[in-house]
mmCIF file of C-alpha atoms in Angstrom:
data_model
loop_
_atom_site.group_PDB
_atom_site.id
_atom_site.type_symbol
_atom_site.label_atom_id
_atom_site.label_comp_id
_atom_site.label_asym_id
_atom_site.label_seq_id
_atom_site.Cartn_x
_atom_site.Cartn_y
_atom_site.Cartn_z
ATOM 1 C CA MET A 1 0.084 -0.069 -0.053
ATOM 2 C CA THR A 2 1.342 3.429 -0.875
ATOM 3 C CA ALA A 3 1.799 6.457 1.478
ATOM 4 C CA ILE A 4 -0.750 8.270 -0.777
ATOM 5 C CA ALA A 5 -3.387 5.620 -0.247
ATOM 6 C CA ILE A 6 -3.144 5.691 3.614
ATOM 7 C CA PRO A 7 -4.582 9.310 4.006
ATOM 8 C CA LEU A 8 -7.448 8.310 1.768
ATOM 9 C CA LEU A 9 -8.393 5.294 3.849
ATOM 10 C CA LEU A 10 -8.350 7.373 7.053
ATOM 11 C CA GLN A 11 -10.940 9.467 5.848
ATOM 12 C CA ASP A 12 -13.295 6.558 6.645
ATOM 13 C CA SER A 13 -13.090 5.866 10.460
ATOM 14 C CA ARG A 14 -13.709 2.021 9.607
ATOM 15 C CA PHE A 15 -10.094 1.710 8.387
ATOM 16 C CA LEU A 16 -8.546 3.240 11.767
ATOM 17 C CA PRO A 17 -7.909 -0.132 13.366
ATOM 18 C CA ASN A 18 -5.620 -0.967 10.427
ATOM 19 C CA LEU A 19 -3.649 2.311 10.879
ATOM 20 C CA LEU A 20 -0.455 0.634 12.098
ATOM 21 C CA SER A 21 -0.406 -2.262 9.917
ATOM 22 C CA CYS A 22 -0.867 -0.006 6.896
ATOM 23 C CA ALA A 23 2.031 2.257 8.211
ATOM 24 C CA LYS A 24 4.475 -0.713 8.707
ATOM 25 C CA GLN A 25 3.791 -1.995 5.228
ATOM 26 C CA ALA A 26 4.154 1.335 3.438
ATOM 27 C CA LEU A 27 7.157 3.023 5.300
ATOM 28 C CA GLY A 28 9.405 2.708 8.195
ATOM 29 C CA GLY A 29 10.310 4.432 11.570
ATOM 30 C CA VAL A 30 8.925 7.933 11.336
ATOM 31 C CA LEU A 31 5.638 6.869 9.674
ATOM 32 C CA VAL A 32 4.952 4.234 12.358
ATOM 33 C CA SER A 33 5.705 6.426 15.320
ATOM 34 C CA ILE A 34 3.418 9.171 13.831
ATOM 35 C CA ALA A 35 0.636 6.548 13.089
ATOM 36 C CA ARG A 36 0.997 5.216 16.680
ATOM 37 C CA ILE A 37 0.958 8.700 18.188
ATOM 38 C CA ALA A 38 -1.960 9.787 16.070
ATOM 39 C CA GLN A 39 -3.934 6.476 16.993
ATOM 40 C CA SER A 40 -3.164 6.903 20.669
ATOM 41 C CA MET A 41 -4.126 10.722 20.791
ATOM 42 C CA ARG A 42 -7.361 10.088 18.943
ATOM 43 C CA SER A 43 -8.315 7.253 21.282
ATOM 44 C CA ARG A 44 -8.136 9.234 24.373
ATOM 45 C CA MET A 45 -8.205 12.913 23.667
ATOM 46 C CA PRO A 46 -11.361 15.001 22.649
ATOM 47 C CA TRP A 47 -10.865 16.711 19.442
ATOM 48 C CA PRO A 48 -10.833 20.133 20.990
ATOM 49 C CA VAL A 49 -7.916 19.146 23.233
ATOM 50 C CA GLY A 50 -6.007 17.445 20.665
ATOM 51 C CA ARG A 51 -6.386 20.299 18.251
ATOM 52 C CA ARG A 52 -4.845 22.661 20.798
ATOM 53 C CA ILE A 53 -2.014 20.272 21.558
ATOM 54 C CA LEU A 54 -1.340 20.061 17.712
ATOM 55 C CA LEU A 55 -1.650 23.814 17.352
ATOM 56 C CA GLU A 56 0.909 24.335 20.358
ATOM 57 C CA ASN A 57 3.381 22.134 18.607
ATOM 58 C CA GLU A 58 2.876 23.706 15.117
ATOM 59 C CA VAL A 59 1.509 20.633 13.500
ATOM 60 C CA SER A 60 -0.975 21.012 10.715
ATOM 61 C CA ARG A 61 -4.519 19.869 11.413
ATOM 62 C CA GLY A 62 -7.671 19.006 9.591
ATOM 63 C CA ARG A 63 -11.225 19.101 10.582
ATOM 64 C CA GLY A 64 -11.693 16.632 13.278
ATOM 65 C CA TRP A 65 -9.734 13.511 14.081
ATOM 66 C CA ASP A 66 -10.298 11.599 11.019
ATOM 67 C CA GLN A 67 -9.083 14.256 8.658
ATOM 68 C CA THR A 68 -6.264 15.085 10.900
ATOM 69 C CA LEU A 69 -5.057 11.596 11.128
ATOM 70 C CA GLY A 70 -4.864 11.448 7.308
ATOM 71 C CA LYS A 71 -2.884 14.670 7.225
ATOM 72 C CA LEU A 72 -0.473 13.496 9.817
ATOM 73 C CA ILE A 73 0.205 10.376 7.863
ATOM 74 C CA HIS A 74 0.595 12.287 4.565
ATOM 75 C CA ASN A 75 3.116 14.746 6.118
ATOM 76 C CA ALA A 76 4.987 12.257 8.276
ATOM 77 C CA GLY A 77 8.265 12.694 6.509
ATOM 78 C CA ARG A 78 8.237 16.409 7.681
ATOM 79 C CA LEU A 79 7.234 15.587 11.252
ATOM 80 C CA GLU A 80 10.214 13.655 12.648
ATOM 81 C CA THR A 81 11.119 16.602 15.009
ATOM 82 C CA LYS A 82 7.608 16.685 16.280
ATOM 83 C CA ILE A 83 7.654 13.052 17.480
ATOM 84 C CA GLU A 84 9.281 13.782 20.757
ATOM 85 C CA PRO A 85 6.997 16.713 21.912
ATOM 86 C CA LEU A 86 3.958 14.884 20.682
ATOM 87 C CA VAL A 87 4.927 11.674 22.921
ATOM 88 C CA ASP A 88 5.566 13.981 25.832
ATOM 89 C CA ALA A 89 2.016 15.528 25.219
ATOM 90 C CA LEU A 90 0.592 12.064 25.159
ATOM 91 C CA ARG A 91 2.310 11.068 28.461
ATOM 92 C CA GLU A 92 0.940 14.017 30.047
ATOM 93 C CA HIS A 93 -2.526 13.394 28.879
ATOM 94 C CA ILE A 94 -2.362 9.826 30.180
ATOM 95 C CA LEU A 95 -1.586 11.303 33.621
ATOM 96 C CA CYS A 96 -3.763 14.294 33.527
ATOM 97 C CA GLY A 97 -6.497 14.061 30.671
ATOM 98 C CA GLU A 98 -10.129 13.506 31.100
ATOM 99 C CA LYS A 99 -10.106 12.192 34.694
ATOM 100 C CA ILE A 100 -12.424 11.610 37.665
ATOM 101 C CA SER A 101 -10.224 12.130 40.749
ATOM 102 C CA THR A 102 -10.329 11.082 44.321
ATOM 103 C CA PHE A 103 -8.046 12.674 47.180
ATOM 104 C CA TYR A 104 -6.504 10.995 50.216
ATOM 105 C CA GLU A 105 -4.730 12.822 52.912
ATOM 106 C CA VAL A 106 -1.533 10.957 53.692
ATOM 107 C CA ALA A 107 1.132 11.673 56.383
ATOM 108 C CA PRO A 108 4.566 12.860 55.154
ATOM 109 C CA ASP A 109 6.587 9.763 55.917
ATOM 110 C CA ALA A 110 4.058 7.507 54.401
ATOM 111 C CA MET A 111 4.100 9.618 51.229
ATOM 112 C CA GLU A 112 7.846 9.412 50.935
ATOM 113 C CA ALA A 113 7.825 5.620 51.495
ATOM 114 C CA SER A 114 5.147 5.145 48.924
ATOM 115 C CA ARG A 115 7.140 7.103 46.305
ATOM 116 C CA ASN A 116 10.239 5.098 47.061
ATOM 117 C CA ALA A 117 8.250 1.852 46.768
ATOM 118 C CA LEU A 118 6.961 3.057 43.431
ATOM 119 C CA LEU A 119 10.406 4.070 42.185
ATOM 120 C CA SER A 120 11.717 0.566 43.045
ATOM 121 C CA ALA A 121 8.725 -1.423 41.598
ATOM 122 C CA THR A 122 9.277 -3.918 38.957
ATOM 123 C CA ILE A 123 7.102 -3.267 35.853
ATOM 124 C CA PRO A 124 5.556 -6.566 34.787
ATOM 125 C CA THR A 125 5.757 -7.548 31.166
ATOM 126 C CA SER A 126 2.263 -7.202 29.559
ATOM 127 C CA PRO A 127 0.918 -5.872 26.325
ATOM 128 C CA PHE A 128 0.302 -2.596 28.031
ATOM 129 C CA SER A 129 3.817 -2.078 29.390
ATOM 130 C CA GLU A 130 5.341 -3.155 26.009
ATOM 131 C CA ALA A 131 3.140 -0.420 24.170
ATOM 132 C CA TYR A 132 3.405 2.332 26.666
ATOM 133 C CA PRO A 133 2.994 5.199 26.250
ATOM 134 C CA TYR A 134 1.084 4.214 23.230
ATOM 135 C CA LEU A 135 -2.391 2.762 23.429
ATOM 136 C CA LEU A 136 -3.405 -0.618 22.113
ATOM 137 C CA SER A 137 -5.621 -0.555 19.001
ATOM 138 C CA GLU A 138 -9.213 -2.041 19.026
ATOM 139 C CA ASP A 139 -7.899 -5.394 17.556
ATOM 140 C CA GLU A 140 -5.086 -5.643 20.053
ATOM 141 C CA LEU A 141 -7.535 -4.975 22.943
ATOM 142 C CA LEU A 142 -9.647 -7.946 21.909
ATOM 143 C CA ASN A 143 -6.685 -10.278 22.614
ATOM 144 C CA ALA A 144 -5.469 -8.355 25.572
ATOM 145 C CA PRO A 145 -5.397 -10.139 28.981
ATOM 146 C CA ALA A 146 -8.088 -9.378 31.605
ATOM 147 C CA GLY A 147 -7.083 -7.666 34.910
ATOM 148 C CA ILE A 148 -5.222 -4.568 35.763
ATOM 149 C CA PHE A 149 -1.420 -4.175 35.253
ATOM 150 C CA LEU A 150 1.162 -1.693 36.206
ATOM 151 C CA ALA A 151 2.280 -0.319 32.937
ATOM 152 C CA ALA A 152 4.751 2.524 33.877
ATOM 153 C CA VAL A 153 6.088 4.624 36.711
ATOM 154 C CA GLU A 154 6.548 8.305 35.734
ATOM 155 C CA THR A 155 8.412 10.710 37.661
ATOM 156 C CA ASN A 156 8.928 14.442 37.176
ATOM 157 C CA GLU A 157 9.660 17.622 38.945
ATOM 158 C CA ASP A 158 6.114 17.689 40.535
ATOM 159 C CA GLY A 159 5.821 14.008 41.711
ATOM 160 C CA VAL A 160 5.577 10.329 40.908
ATOM 161 C CA ALA A 161 2.815 8.529 39.153
ATOM 162 C CA ALA A 162 1.913 4.764 38.830
ATOM 163 C CA VAL A 163 0.088 4.033 35.568
ATOM 164 C CA PHE A 164 -2.204 1.168 35.595
ATOM 165 C CA SER A 165 -3.601 -0.115 32.373
ATOM 166 C CA SER A 166 -6.600 -2.407 31.712
ATOM 167 C CA VAL A 167 -9.160 -3.172 29.176
ATOM 168 C CA ARG A 168 -12.316 -1.339 30.259
ATOM 169 C CA VAL A 169 -15.618 -2.364 28.628
ATOM 170 C CA VAL A 170 -18.024 0.496 28.970
ATOM 171 C CA THR A 171 -21.511 1.427 27.684
ATOM 172 C CA VAL A 172 -21.497 5.049 26.715
ATOM 173 C CA ARG A 173 -24.587 7.335 25.688
ATOM 174 C CA GLU A 174 -24.287 8.929 22.485
ATOM 175 C CA PRO A 175 -26.769 11.508 20.962
ATOM 176 C CA ILE A 176 -28.259 10.561 17.695
ATOM 177 C CA LEU A 177 -29.014 13.402 15.259
ATOM 178 C CA PRO A 178 -32.371 13.443 13.428
ATOM 179 C CA THR A 179 -30.397 13.286 10.078
ATOM 180 C CA ASP A 180 -28.900 9.971 11.186
ATOM 181 C CA VAL A 181 -32.281 8.402 11.513
ATOM 182 C CA PRO A 182 -33.600 6.628 8.226
ATOM 183 C CA GLU A 183 -36.517 8.298 6.552
ATOM 184 C CA ALA A 184 -38.650 5.333 6.959
ATOM 185 C CA ALA A 185 -38.340 5.518 10.821
ATOM 186 C CA ALA A 186 -38.118 9.338 11.108
ATOM 187 C CA GLU A 187 -41.888 9.782 11.973
ATOM 188 C CA ILE A 188 -41.570 7.348 14.982
ATOM 189 C CA PHE A 189 -39.118 10.007 16.579
ATOM 190 C CA ASP A 190 -40.930 13.229 15.701
ATOM 191 C CA ASP A 191 -42.375 13.633 19.261
ATOM 192 C CA TYR A 192 -39.017 13.171 20.999
ATOM 193 C CA GLU A 193 -36.676 16.174 21.825
ATOM 194 C CA GLU A 194 -33.531 13.978 22.111
ATOM 195 C CA ILE A 195 -32.575 10.586 20.730
ATOM 196 C CA VAL A 196 -29.916 8.826 22.696
ATOM 197 C CA GLY A 197 -28.171 5.550 21.591
ATOM 198 C CA LEU A 198 -26.177 3.216 24.010
ATOM 199 C CA LYS A 199 -22.943 1.786 22.565
ATOM 200 C CA THR A 200 -20.678 -0.685 24.184
ATOM 201 C CA ILE A 201 -16.932 -0.095 23.521
ATOM 202 C CA ARG A 202 -13.576 -1.300 24.588
ATOM 203 C CA LEU A 203 -11.150 1.183 26.033
ATOM 204 C CA HIS A 204 -7.477 1.136 26.900
ATOM 205 C CA ALA A 205 -7.769 2.640 30.260
ATOM 206 C CA CYS A 206 -4.769 4.396 31.867
ATOM 207 C CA ASP A 207 -5.558 5.104 35.459
ATOM 208 C CA THR A 208 -2.998 6.825 37.588
ATOM 209 C CA VAL A 209 -2.033 7.216 41.347
ATOM 210 C CA TRP A 210 -0.352 10.498 41.831
ATOM 211 C CA LEU A 211 2.191 11.160 44.679
ATOM 212 C CA PRO A 212 3.386 14.677 44.733
ATOM 213 C CA HIS A 213 6.872 15.628 46.048
ATOM 214 C CA ASP A 214 5.242 18.481 47.958
ATOM 215 C CA GLY A 215 1.922 18.310 49.600
ATOM 216 C CA LYS A 216 -0.234 15.899 51.710
ATOM 217 C CA HIS A 217 -2.855 14.724 48.970
ATOM 218 C CA ILE A 218 -2.423 11.437 46.961
ATOM 219 C CA ASP A 219 -4.947 11.499 44.076
ATOM 220 C CA VAL A 220 -6.330 8.508 42.222
ATOM 221 C CA ARG A 221 -7.091 9.614 38.764
ATOM 222 C CA ILE A 222 -9.501 7.322 36.635
ATOM 223 C CA ASP A 223 -9.978 7.742 32.913
ATOM 224 C CA TYR A 224 -13.341 9.197 32.476
ATOM 225 C CA PRO A 225 -14.381 9.940 28.722
ATOM 226 C CA VAL A 226 -17.672 11.501 28.318
ATOM 227 C CA GLY A 227 -20.551 9.158 28.667
ATOM 228 C CA THR A 228 -18.880 6.854 31.201
ATOM 229 C CA LEU A 229 -21.185 5.782 33.810
ATOM 230 C CA HIS A 230 -20.096 6.957 37.314
ATOM 231 C CA GLU A 231 -20.380 3.387 38.721
ATOM 232 C CA VAL A 232 -17.972 2.190 36.288
ATOM 233 C CA ALA A 233 -15.412 4.745 37.320
ATOM 234 C CA VAL A 234 -16.065 3.913 41.026
ATOM 235 C CA ALA A 235 -15.311 0.213 40.533
ATOM 236 C CA ALA A 236 -12.164 1.030 38.684
ATOM 237 C CA GLN A 237 -11.052 3.372 41.325
ATOM 238 C CA ALA A 238 -11.341 0.608 43.921
ATOM 239 C CA ARG A 239 -9.287 -1.877 41.724
ATOM 240 C CA VAL A 240 -6.646 0.693 41.081
ATOM 241 C CA ALA A 241 -6.473 1.440 44.842
ATOM 242 C CA ASP A 242 -5.973 -2.326 45.597
ATOM 243 C CA ALA A 243 -3.260 -2.616 43.068
ATOM 244 C CA PHE A 244 -1.516 0.381 44.401
ATOM 245 C CA HIS A 245 -1.606 -1.057 48.018
ATOM 246 C CA GLU A 246 -0.006 -4.443 46.745
ATOM 247 C CA ILE A 247 2.921 -2.352 45.567
ATOM 248 C CA VAL A 248 3.372 0.114 48.648
ATOM 249 C CA GLY A 249 2.551 -2.771 51.143
ATOM 250 C CA VAL A 250 0.133 -0.489 53.099
ATOM 251 C CA ARG A 251 -3.393 0.459 52.846
ATOM 252 C CA LEU A 252 -3.189 4.350 52.388
ATOM 253 C CA LEU A 253 -6.271 4.886 50.370
ATOM 254 C CA ALA A 254 -8.933 4.324 52.651
ATOM 255 C CA THR A 255 -10.706 7.426 53.551
ATOM 256 C CA PRO A 256 -11.297 9.951 50.684
ATOM 257 C CA VAL A 257 -11.388 13.678 51.416
ATOM 258 C CA ASN A 258 -14.826 15.136 51.371
ATOM 259 C CA LEU A 259 -14.994 17.562 48.420
ATOM 260 C CA PHE A 260 -18.520 18.776 48.948
ATOM 261 C CA PRO A 261 -17.427 21.968 50.803
ATOM 262 C CA LEU A 262 -15.600 23.061 47.549
ATOM 263 C CA ILE A 263 -18.923 23.782 45.839
ATOM 264 C CA ASP A 264 -19.981 26.496 47.987
ATOM 265 C CA ARG A 265 -16.414 28.005 48.597
ATOM 266 C CA ILE A 266 -15.674 28.139 44.884
ATOM 267 C CA TYR A 267 -19.073 29.538 43.976
ATOM 268 C CA LYS A 268 -18.675 32.344 46.646
ATOM 269 C CA ASP A 269 -15.159 33.209 45.271
ATOM 270 C CA PRO A 270 -15.802 35.852 42.395
ATOM 271 C CA LYS A 271 -12.074 35.772 41.544
ATOM 272 C CA GLU A 272 -12.134 31.948 40.739
ATOM 273 C CA GLY A 273 -12.613 31.016 37.164
ATOM 274 C CA THR A 274 -15.792 31.276 35.363
ATOM 275 C CA VAL A 275 -18.877 29.259 36.621
ATOM 276 C CA VAL A 276 -20.610 27.651 33.599
ATOM 277 C CA GLU A 277 -22.980 25.226 35.233
ATOM 278 C CA LEU A 278 -24.725 25.354 38.679
ATOM 279 C CA GLY A 279 -27.398 23.337 40.495
ATOM 280 C CA PHE A 280 -28.842 24.664 43.674
ATOM 281 C CA GLY A 281 -31.778 24.633 45.977
ATOM 282 C CA THR A 282 -33.588 27.534 47.682
ATOM 283 C CA THR A 283 -35.517 28.116 50.786
ATOM 284 C CA THR A 284 -38.657 27.970 48.863
ATOM 285 C CA SER A 285 -37.956 24.335 48.088
ATOM 286 C CA SER A 286 -37.364 24.755 44.451
ATOM 287 C CA LEU A 287 -34.350 23.209 42.524
ATOM 288 C CA LYS A 288 -32.780 25.020 39.865
ATOM 289 C CA HIS A 289 -30.187 23.866 37.172
ATOM 290 C CA GLU A 290 -28.397 26.609 35.012
ATOM 291 C CA LYS A 291 -25.980 26.282 32.191
ATOM 292 C CA MET A 292 -24.063 28.893 30.420
ATOM 293 C CA ARG A 293 -21.339 27.147 28.496
ATOM 294 C CA ARG A 294 -21.496 28.697 25.045
ATOM 295 C CA LYS A 295 -20.834 32.164 25.709
ATOM 296 C CA MET A 296 -18.329 31.413 28.672
ATOM 297 C CA LEU A 297 -20.147 33.937 30.727
ATOM 298 C CA ASP A 298 -20.034 33.674 34.594
ATOM 299 C CA LEU A 299 -23.393 32.519 35.931
ATOM 300 C CA ARG A 300 -22.551 34.329 39.190
ATOM 301 C CA GLU A 301 -22.789 37.587 37.274
ATOM 302 C CA GLU A 302 -25.769 36.650 34.946
ATOM 303 C CA GLN A 303 -28.552 39.058 35.620
ATOM 304 C CA TYR A 304 -31.412 36.464 35.860
ATOM 305 C CA HIS A 305 -29.475 34.508 38.377
ATOM 306 C CA LYS A 306 -28.591 37.616 40.417
ATOM 307 C CA GLY A 307 -32.086 38.843 40.403
ATOM 308 C CA GLY A 308 -33.327 35.437 41.519
ATOM 309 C CA LYS A 309 -30.804 35.443 44.439
ATOM 310 C CA ALA A 310 -31.729 38.944 45.422
ATOM 311 C CA ALA A 311 -35.515 38.139 45.898
ATOM 312 C CA LEU A 312 -34.580 35.231 48.363
ATOM 313 C CA GLN A 313 -34.536 35.644 52.088
ATOM 314 C CA THR A 314 -31.525 33.446 52.581
ATOM 315 C CA PRO A 315 -28.478 32.334 50.475
ATOM 316 C CA ILE A 316 -28.930 29.644 47.956
ATOM 317 C CA GLU A 317 -27.615 26.074 48.496
ATOM 318 C CA PRO A 318 -25.417 24.931 45.580
ATOM 319 C CA PHE A 319 -24.937 21.029 45.070
ATOM 320 C CA ARG A 320 -23.542 21.046 41.552
ATOM 321 C CA LEU A 321 -20.917 23.069 40.004
ATOM 322 C CA SER A 322 -18.741 23.304 36.930
ATOM 323 C CA ILE A 323 -16.077 25.927 36.554
ATOM 324 C CA VAL A 324 -13.719 26.751 33.690
ATOM 325 C CA TRP A 325 -10.413 28.667 33.743
ATOM 326 C CA LYS A 326 -8.559 30.512 30.905
ATOM 327 C CA ARG A 327 -4.975 29.651 30.782
ATOM 328 C CA LEU A 328 -2.247 30.575 28.271
ATOM 329 C CA ALA A 329 -0.348 27.604 26.859
ATOM 330 C CA GLY A 330 2.641 27.629 24.526
ATOM 331 C CA ASN A 331 2.597 29.416 21.193
ATOM 332 C CA GLY A 332 -0.270 31.610 22.287
ATOM 333 C CA VAL A 333 -2.716 28.771 22.555
ATOM 334 C CA ILE A 334 -5.537 29.169 25.033
ATOM 335 C CA SER A 335 -6.506 26.154 27.294
ATOM 336 C CA ASN A 336 -9.792 25.929 29.203
ATOM 337 C CA PRO A 337 -9.524 23.282 31.868
ATOM 338 C CA GLU A 338 -12.736 22.466 33.450
ATOM 339 C CA MET A 339 -13.793 21.080 36.869
ATOM 340 C CA SER A 340 -17.165 19.660 37.824
ATOM 341 C CA ILE A 341 -18.299 18.621 41.283
ATOM 342 C CA ASN A 342 -21.599 16.767 40.883
ATOM 343 C CA SER A 343 -23.747 16.021 43.879
ATOM 344 C CA SER A 344 -27.295 16.028 44.363
ATOM 345 C CA ALA A 345 -30.045 17.892 46.197
ATOM 346 C CA ARG A 346 -30.840 14.846 48.325
ATOM 347 C CA SER A 347 -27.044 14.658 49.271
ATOM 348 C CA ALA A 348 -26.874 18.244 49.916
ATOM 349 C CA GLY A 349 -29.749 17.992 52.392
ATOM 350 C CA ALA A 350 -27.953 15.481 54.491
ATOM 351 C CA GLN A 351 -26.656 16.365 57.900
ATOM 352 C CA LEU A 352 -23.090 16.046 56.709
ATOM 353 C CA PRO A 353 -23.148 16.190 52.971
ATOM 354 C CA CYS A 354 -20.282 14.341 51.213
ATOM 355 C CA ILE A 355 -18.909 13.881 47.790
ATOM 356 C CA GLU A 356 -15.752 11.959 47.065
ATOM 357 C CA THR A 357 -14.980 12.627 43.421
ATOM 358 C CA VAL A 358 -14.323 15.451 41.177
ATOM 359 C CA VAL A 359 -14.207 15.400 37.285
ATOM 360 C CA ILE A 360 -11.352 17.248 35.708
ATOM 361 C CA ARG A 361 -11.597 17.658 31.796
ATOM 362 C CA LYS A 362 -9.998 19.497 28.983
ATOM 363 C CA CYS A 363 -6.491 19.649 30.321
ATOM 364 C CA MET A 364 -3.884 19.903 27.614
ATOM 365 C CA GLY A 365 -1.292 18.572 30.064
ATOM 366 C CA GLN A 366 0.061 18.555 33.431
ATOM 367 C CA ALA A 367 0.317 22.357 33.856
ATOM 368 C CA ASP A 368 -3.427 22.496 33.448
ATOM 369 C CA TYR A 369 -4.079 19.730 35.826
ATOM 370 C CA GLU A 370 -1.745 20.846 38.491
ATOM 371 C CA PHE A 371 -3.238 24.397 38.235
ATOM 372 C CA VAL A 372 -6.824 22.870 38.917
ATOM 373 C CA ARG A 373 -5.294 20.671 41.716
ATOM 374 C CA SER A 374 -3.823 23.752 43.309
ATOM 375 C CA ARG A 375 -7.334 25.492 43.204
ATOM 376 C CA ILE A 376 -8.823 22.421 44.933
ATOM 377 C CA GLU A 377 -6.234 22.348 47.568
ATOM 378 C CA HIS A 378 -6.476 26.080 48.171
ATOM 379 C CA HIS A 379 -10.239 25.932 48.758
ATOM 380 C CA LEU A 380 -10.022 22.736 50.846
ATOM 381 C CA ALA A 381 -7.628 24.608 53.096
ATOM 382 C CA ALA A 382 -9.922 27.752 53.499
ATOM 383 C CA LYS A 383 -11.703 28.302 56.669
ATOM 384 C CA PRO A 384 -15.444 27.274 56.334
ATOM 385 C CA GLU A 385 -17.881 30.264 56.621
ATOM 386 C CA THR A 386 -20.142 30.478 59.634
ATOM 387 C CA LYS A 387 -23.884 29.839 59.066
ATOM 388 C CA GLY A 388 -25.647 32.733 57.280
ATOM 389 C CA GLU A 389 -22.599 34.270 55.693
ATOM 390 C CA GLY A 390 -22.691 34.948 51.835
#
């Protein structure tokens, strides 16, 4: 197969699983490396994040992943100098991209001992460790072993991470456009505002346990692509914690930090990011769910929201919040990491409301995630307000 034919095939996503085999037959080293990078990026990065990473590294892009994959293969001969920075970006996304995270407070001596245990751990041979940092293709996942495997231990100036890989079979919800419905069946769906399909897929999951050099919190970061059910992530978190405990020899990840106080503290800090989604209850027993993502305006300053608050006798009681920050990456690229804390009105009404997970999305790399993490730690350390304030 010629190099010219490969980008044409890539315009049809049905041919994507054959990406590497085509590359190996057509050309050598550079093309294979670019093909593996492209396949792995596409497998785990939402297109807006991947587009920004390519833009930051001055790599030509198409419209969406399929066209971009074709473009990368077509231009592979000119991309040799981009291999190293793109692999670095992939590694960072494995550690930080599209995660649902849980935090655990750990004593300094236990933190140091656990870091040392990870750094001296033996990486078992598996398809995951042999491929790392690349992801296995769909065909390779069909033959991959069951269970969870330590695929790598990464260390950098901020901390040490254990990367655990597995095949995760998940059912995701995907919206179906009216134009996707055959004409013969269109009338059946006329009365529906939204059509959603359920799709079962295999993922090469890369879940991480992060131990910072400075700080008192270990975080367990579970891959959480859009559409993943929360209970799937919770089950994965338990398996990763068990695998981590086997390596370090002590059960450190037992009691998660309660993240519920973050919702109110972040909402009441006008200097903290842009609130794009908010769920809250009022003293009139009504529940509100507001979103303002498209215009990137702050819900805290939206006139309808402010007017409604002013009419109430007492403060609102937030139980769900999504917040976005605007950050400058390399080459003038703007990154917008997003954090969501999703509780419920019922949980918020408990005597001691508790939520143990936070969703962190749209991080281009470690700098974005570490920034969000620093804001979490800042607000966790803040003194709680007395009743009636705000």
